[in-house]
Amino acid sequence: MQIIMLGAPGTGKGTQGNLLSNYFGIPNISTGEILRSAVKQESPLGIKAKLYMDAGELVPDDVMIGIIRDRLREADCEKGFILDGFPRTVTQAEALDHLLSGEKIDIEHVIALEVAENALVMRLTSRRVCSVCGKDYNMLSDPPPGDMKCRMCGGEIIQRSDDNETTVTKRLAVYEEKTAPLKEYYERQSKLRHVIGAGSVEEVQDRIREILHTS
Ligand code: AP5
């Protein structure tokens, strides 16, 4: 099972990808998480990536393609994988096709999550995350405890540095310009599966599973 989660920031790629990962027993590979971990470690990649991420811009294609090439070689990807946040440009999609064709692997499904833009801004600016374990909270749907200490690990709960309104607006514009054209790219390959991303997390997950089981 090889799945791509495609959608604008906040459509639920990570939330739904993680649930699918548990369901199918395959890894959810989030390029955003890989980059945030590099930022936290202050590695050369992290220092470079932070500049792009905080500006709401994409990290350059050659960097991202290198990261995915290395990650897909790891043993846990043998049974399949979910890509959350990659590809994000046509150049990345072409590189992925090239990479996988060399391994005789093909992407089976591209889940395109659709949510109205005003709901996305609300979801993202309301998101909070644990700075230690990464657990997701949301001021609207799942508020953090009053002392802002994580329920799972006691770590400090913070706002992602790219979840302020200005950067969110930029991220949405970058998505429209650079990532939305991938819908046509995967439509041409008959892999695109549209899913309405509004409703509860469970309702969206049920829709995705039904599509995966029937297409
Ligand atoms: P990344 O971390 O991938 O950010 P993103 O695409 O903007 O996605 P998000 O994590 O913000 O949203 P999501 O769609 O995963 O939604 P989520 O489930 O979290 O990338 C960050 C940055 O890294 C990029 O801007 C770029 O700079 C760089 N980058 C990463 N990959 C790159 C690449 N391939 N190339 C170049 N640069 C790259 O949900 C969001 C919120 O909504 C949560 O609070 C959640 O609880 C809530 N929520 C989810 N589902 C629902 C629901 N059904 N109802 C109500 N609330 C919900």
Short mmCIF file of C-alpha atoms and ligand atoms in Angstrom, two decimals:
data_model
loop_
_atom_site.label_atom_id
_atom_site.label_comp_id
_atom_site.label_asym_id
_atom_site.label_seq_id
_atom_site.Cartn_x
_atom_site.Cartn_y
_atom_site.Cartn_z
CA MET A 1 0.00 0.00 0.00
CA GLN A 2 1.61 3.25 -1.13
CA ILE A 3 -0.46 6.34 -0.40
CA ILE A 4 0.10 10.07 -0.84
CA MET A 5 -1.84 12.50 1.38
CA LEU A 6 -2.37 15.63 -0.70
CA GLY A 7 -4.06 18.79 0.52
CA ALA A 8 -3.64 22.37 1.63
CA PRO A 9 -2.13 23.13 5.05
CA GLY A 10 -4.60 22.11 7.76
CA THR A 11 -6.75 19.77 5.66
CA GLY A 12 -5.78 16.91 8.00
CA LYS A 13 -2.99 15.13 6.11
CA GLY A 14 -1.07 14.40 9.32
CA THR A 15 -4.13 13.51 11.43
CA GLN A 16 -5.54 11.16 8.80
CA GLY A 17 -2.14 9.81 7.71
CA ASN A 18 -1.33 8.76 11.28
CA LEU A 19 -4.65 6.94 11.63
CA LEU A 20 -4.07 5.13 8.34
CA SER A 21 -0.56 4.27 9.50
CA ASN A 22 -1.98 2.48 12.59
CA TYR A 23 -4.70 0.81 10.54
CA PHE A 24 -2.42 -0.57 7.82
CA GLY A 25 0.74 -1.00 9.92
CA ILE A 26 2.87 1.08 7.56
CA PRO A 27 4.81 4.27 8.37
CA ASN A 28 3.38 7.76 7.92
CA ILE A 29 6.28 9.80 6.58
CA SER A 30 5.75 13.48 7.28
CA THR A 31 8.33 15.72 5.64
CA GLY A 32 7.16 18.57 7.90
CA GLU A 33 7.97 16.43 10.97
CA ILE A 34 11.37 15.43 9.56
CA LEU A 35 12.19 19.12 9.02
CA ARG A 36 10.89 20.20 12.45
CA SER A 37 13.04 17.53 14.09
CA ALA A 38 16.09 18.87 12.18
CA VAL A 39 15.20 22.42 13.30
CA LYS A 40 15.01 21.26 16.92
CA GLN A 41 18.43 19.61 16.65
CA GLU A 42 19.84 22.74 14.99
CA SER A 43 21.44 20.54 12.32
CA PRO A 44 22.70 22.22 9.09
CA LEU A 45 19.47 21.05 7.38
CA GLY A 46 17.37 22.43 10.25
CA ILE A 47 19.06 25.83 10.25
CA LYS A 48 18.51 26.17 6.49
CA ALA A 49 14.95 24.77 6.53
CA LYS A 50 13.74 27.06 9.35
CA LEU A 51 14.20 30.15 7.18
CA TYR A 52 11.86 28.76 4.53
CA MET A 53 9.35 27.27 7.00
CA ASP A 54 8.95 30.44 9.07
CA ALA A 55 8.38 32.41 5.86
CA GLY A 56 5.71 29.92 4.69
CA GLU A 57 7.85 29.03 1.66
CA LEU A 58 8.82 25.56 0.42
CA VAL A 59 12.23 24.10 1.21
CA PRO A 60 14.12 23.60 -2.11
CA ASP A 61 13.22 20.51 -4.15
CA ASP A 62 16.72 18.98 -4.21
CA VAL A 63 16.86 18.97 -0.39
CA MET A 64 13.41 17.38 -0.06
CA ILE A 65 14.02 14.76 -2.76
CA GLY A 66 17.25 13.72 -0.98
CA ILE A 67 15.39 13.38 2.34
CA ILE A 68 12.67 11.18 0.82
CA ARG A 69 15.15 9.06 -1.14
CA ASP A 70 16.97 8.19 2.09
CA ARG A 71 13.78 7.64 4.11
CA LEU A 72 12.18 5.27 1.58
CA ARG A 73 15.27 3.07 1.71
CA GLU A 74 14.61 2.26 5.38
CA ALA A 75 13.36 -1.24 6.18
CA ASP A 76 9.98 -0.18 7.59
CA CYS A 77 8.91 1.02 4.11
CA GLU A 78 9.09 -2.47 2.61
CA LYS A 79 5.39 -3.24 3.17
CA GLY A 80 4.29 0.20 2.06
CA PHE A 81 4.19 3.81 3.24
CA ILE A 82 2.12 6.95 3.49
CA LEU A 83 3.62 10.22 2.32
CA ASP A 84 2.32 13.25 4.24
CA GLY A 85 3.52 16.53 2.75
CA PHE A 86 5.53 15.09 -0.16
CA PRO A 87 5.47 15.66 -3.07
CA ARG A 88 4.63 19.37 -3.02
CA THR A 89 5.77 20.39 -6.49
CA VAL A 90 5.64 18.77 -9.93
CA THR A 91 9.44 18.44 -9.79
CA GLN A 92 9.15 16.45 -6.54
CA ALA A 93 6.37 14.26 -8.03
CA GLU A 94 8.46 13.47 -11.11
CA ALA A 95 11.48 12.65 -8.92
CA LEU A 96 9.31 10.34 -6.80
CA ASP A 97 7.99 8.52 -9.88
CA HIS A 98 11.57 8.09 -11.09
CA LEU A 99 12.74 6.85 -7.70
CA LEU A 100 9.91 4.33 -7.32
CA SER A 101 10.05 3.03 -10.89
CA GLY A 102 13.67 2.03 -10.22
CA GLU A 103 12.36 -0.10 -7.31
CA LYS A 104 9.39 -1.40 -9.37
CA ILE A 105 6.97 0.25 -6.92
CA ASP A 106 4.01 2.40 -7.85
CA ILE A 107 1.88 4.85 -5.86
CA GLU A 108 -1.61 3.31 -5.56
CA HIS A 109 -3.73 6.15 -4.19
CA VAL A 110 -3.43 9.91 -3.86
CA ILE A 111 -5.93 11.13 -1.28
CA ALA A 112 -6.84 14.75 -2.05
CA LEU A 113 -8.40 16.28 1.08
CA GLU A 114 -10.69 19.24 0.43
CA VAL A 115 -11.64 21.79 3.14
CA ALA A 116 -12.90 25.38 2.76
CA GLU A 117 -10.11 27.96 3.17
CA ASN A 118 -11.72 29.87 6.08
CA ALA A 119 -11.94 26.61 8.06
CA LEU A 120 -8.24 25.95 7.36
CA VAL A 121 -7.14 29.31 8.75
CA MET A 122 -9.23 28.62 11.90
CA ARG A 123 -7.80 25.11 12.34
CA LEU A 124 -4.18 26.20 11.91
CA THR A 125 -4.19 29.34 14.01
CA SER A 126 -5.97 27.37 16.79
CA ARG A 127 -3.48 24.48 16.72
CA ARG A 128 -1.12 23.96 19.64
CA VAL A 129 1.50 21.19 19.94
CA CYS A 130 3.57 19.65 22.71
CA SER A 131 7.16 20.85 22.31
CA VAL A 132 8.44 17.49 23.63
CA CYS A 133 6.28 14.64 22.24
CA GLY A 134 4.53 16.56 19.44
CA LYS A 135 0.97 15.73 20.58
CA ASP A 136 -1.54 17.85 18.74
CA TYR A 137 -4.07 20.05 20.57
CA ASN A 138 -6.55 22.50 19.14
CA MET A 139 -8.07 25.45 20.98
CA LEU A 140 -11.38 24.77 19.17
CA SER A 141 -11.74 20.98 19.08
CA ASP A 142 -9.31 19.62 21.72
CA PRO A 143 -8.08 22.40 24.03
CA PRO A 144 -4.89 21.88 26.04
CA PRO A 145 -4.96 21.85 29.86
CA GLY A 146 -5.03 25.31 31.48
CA ASP A 147 -1.41 25.05 32.66
CA MET A 148 -0.29 24.34 29.03
CA LYS A 149 1.46 21.12 30.10
CA CYS A 150 0.99 18.12 27.81
CA ARG A 151 -1.47 15.47 29.03
CA MET A 152 0.80 12.72 27.64
CA CYS A 153 4.28 13.75 28.77
CA GLY A 154 4.02 16.98 30.79
CA GLY A 155 5.98 18.91 28.15
CA GLU A 156 5.29 22.57 27.38
CA ILE A 157 2.51 23.16 24.85
CA ILE A 158 3.35 25.80 22.26
CA GLN A 159 2.15 27.26 18.95
CA ARG A 160 4.08 26.21 15.82
CA SER A 161 6.13 29.18 14.58
CA ASP A 162 4.42 28.92 11.15
CA ASP A 163 0.85 28.79 12.53
CA ASN A 164 0.38 32.57 12.89
CA GLU A 165 -2.15 34.19 10.55
CA THR A 166 0.40 35.89 8.26
CA THR A 167 2.43 32.72 7.64
CA VAL A 168 -0.70 30.58 7.30
CA THR A 169 -2.01 32.92 4.58
CA LYS A 170 1.34 32.62 2.77
CA ARG A 171 1.36 28.80 3.12
CA LEU A 172 -2.11 28.61 1.58
CA ALA A 173 -1.04 30.82 -1.35
CA VAL A 174 2.09 28.71 -1.91
CA TYR A 175 -0.08 25.58 -1.87
CA GLU A 176 -2.36 26.99 -4.58
CA GLU A 177 0.54 28.00 -6.78
CA LYS A 178 2.94 25.09 -6.38
CA THR A 179 1.11 22.06 -4.94
CA ALA A 180 -2.48 22.23 -6.24
CA PRO A 181 -1.25 21.47 -9.82
CA LEU A 182 -0.36 17.99 -8.54
CA LYS A 183 -4.07 17.13 -8.57
CA GLU A 184 -4.01 17.29 -12.35
CA TYR A 185 -0.70 15.39 -12.42
CA TYR A 186 -2.20 12.46 -10.47
CA GLU A 187 -5.59 12.71 -12.18
CA ARG A 188 -3.76 11.94 -15.42
CA GLN A 189 -2.33 8.82 -13.74
CA SER A 190 -5.86 7.82 -12.49
CA LYS A 191 -4.64 7.82 -8.89
CA LEU A 192 -6.47 10.84 -7.50
CA ARG A 193 -9.23 10.17 -4.91
CA HIS A 194 -11.12 13.28 -3.73
CA VAL A 195 -12.21 13.21 -0.08
CA ILE A 196 -14.22 15.88 1.75
CA GLY A 197 -12.07 16.81 4.76
CA ALA A 198 -14.84 18.60 6.69
CA GLY A 199 -16.65 16.84 9.55
CA SER A 200 -15.17 14.95 12.49
CA VAL A 201 -11.77 13.26 12.28
CA GLU A 202 -13.54 9.87 12.49
CA GLU A 203 -15.97 10.73 9.68
CA VAL A 204 -13.11 11.76 7.39
CA GLN A 205 -11.16 8.60 8.25
CA ASP A 206 -14.20 6.45 7.40
CA ARG A 207 -14.52 8.19 4.02
CA ILE A 208 -10.85 7.58 3.24
CA ARG A 209 -10.97 3.90 4.22
CA GLU A 210 -14.05 3.34 2.12
CA ILE A 211 -12.34 4.85 -0.90
CA LEU A 212 -9.17 2.83 -0.33
CA HIS A 213 -11.17 -0.39 -0.07
CA THR A 214 -13.31 0.27 -3.13
CA SER A 215 -10.99 1.90 -5.68
P1 AP5 B 1 3.92 20.52 7.08
O1 AP5 B 1 4.18 20.21 8.47
O2 AP5 B 1 3.70 19.42 6.11
O3 AP5 B 1 2.72 21.55 7.09
P2 AP5 B 1 1.42 21.65 6.19
O4 AP5 B 1 1.33 20.97 4.90
O5 AP5 B 1 1.23 23.10 6.13
O6 AP5 B 1 0.45 20.76 6.99
P3 AP5 B 1 -0.03 20.90 8.45
O7 AP5 B 1 0.71 19.98 9.34
O8 AP5 B 1 -0.12 22.32 8.90
O9 AP5 B 1 -1.53 20.43 8.22
P4 AP5 B 1 -2.13 18.97 7.90
O10 AP5 B 1 -2.81 19.00 6.57
O11 AP5 B 1 -1.14 17.88 8.15
O12 AP5 B 1 -3.26 18.97 8.99
P5 AP5 B 1 -3.21 18.39 10.49
O13 AP5 B 1 -3.64 16.96 10.46
O14 AP5 B 1 -1.90 18.71 11.11
O15 AP5 B 1 5.09 21.45 6.47
C1 AP5 B 1 5.56 22.57 7.16
C2 AP5 B 1 6.57 23.30 6.29
O16 AP5 B 1 7.69 22.43 5.99
C3 AP5 B 1 6.08 23.75 4.92
O17 AP5 B 1 5.41 25.00 4.99
C4 AP5 B 1 7.40 23.84 4.15
O18 AP5 B 1 8.12 25.01 4.49
C5 AP5 B 1 8.18 22.65 4.68
N1 AP5 B 1 7.95 21.43 3.87
C6 AP5 B 1 7.37 20.27 4.29
N2 AP5 B 1 7.34 19.37 3.30
C7 AP5 B 1 7.92 19.97 2.23
C8 AP5 B 1 8.15 19.56 0.89
N3 AP5 B 1 7.79 18.34 0.44
N4 AP5 B 1 8.75 20.44 0.05
C9 AP5 B 1 9.14 21.66 0.47
N5 AP5 B 1 8.94 22.12 1.73
C10 AP5 B 1 8.32 21.28 2.59
O19 AP5 B 1 -4.39 19.24 11.16
C11 AP5 B 1 -4.23 20.64 11.37
C12 AP5 B 1 -5.07 21.06 12.60
O20 AP5 B 1 -6.44 20.81 12.31
C13 AP5 B 1 -4.75 20.24 13.87
O21 AP5 B 1 -4.85 21.06 15.00
C14 AP5 B 1 -5.82 19.15 13.89
O22 AP5 B 1 -6.11 18.73 15.19
C15 AP5 B 1 -6.99 19.90 13.26
N6 AP5 B 1 -7.87 18.99 12.55
C16 AP5 B 1 -7.50 17.93 11.74
N7 AP5 B 1 -8.59 17.32 11.24
C17 AP5 B 1 -9.67 18.01 11.72
C18 AP5 B 1 -11.09 17.86 11.55
N8 AP5 B 1 -11.61 16.91 10.77
N9 AP5 B 1 -11.89 18.76 12.18
C19 AP5 B 1 -11.36 19.76 12.97
N10 AP5 B 1 -10.03 19.94 13.17
C20 AP5 B 1 -9.21 19.07 12.55
#
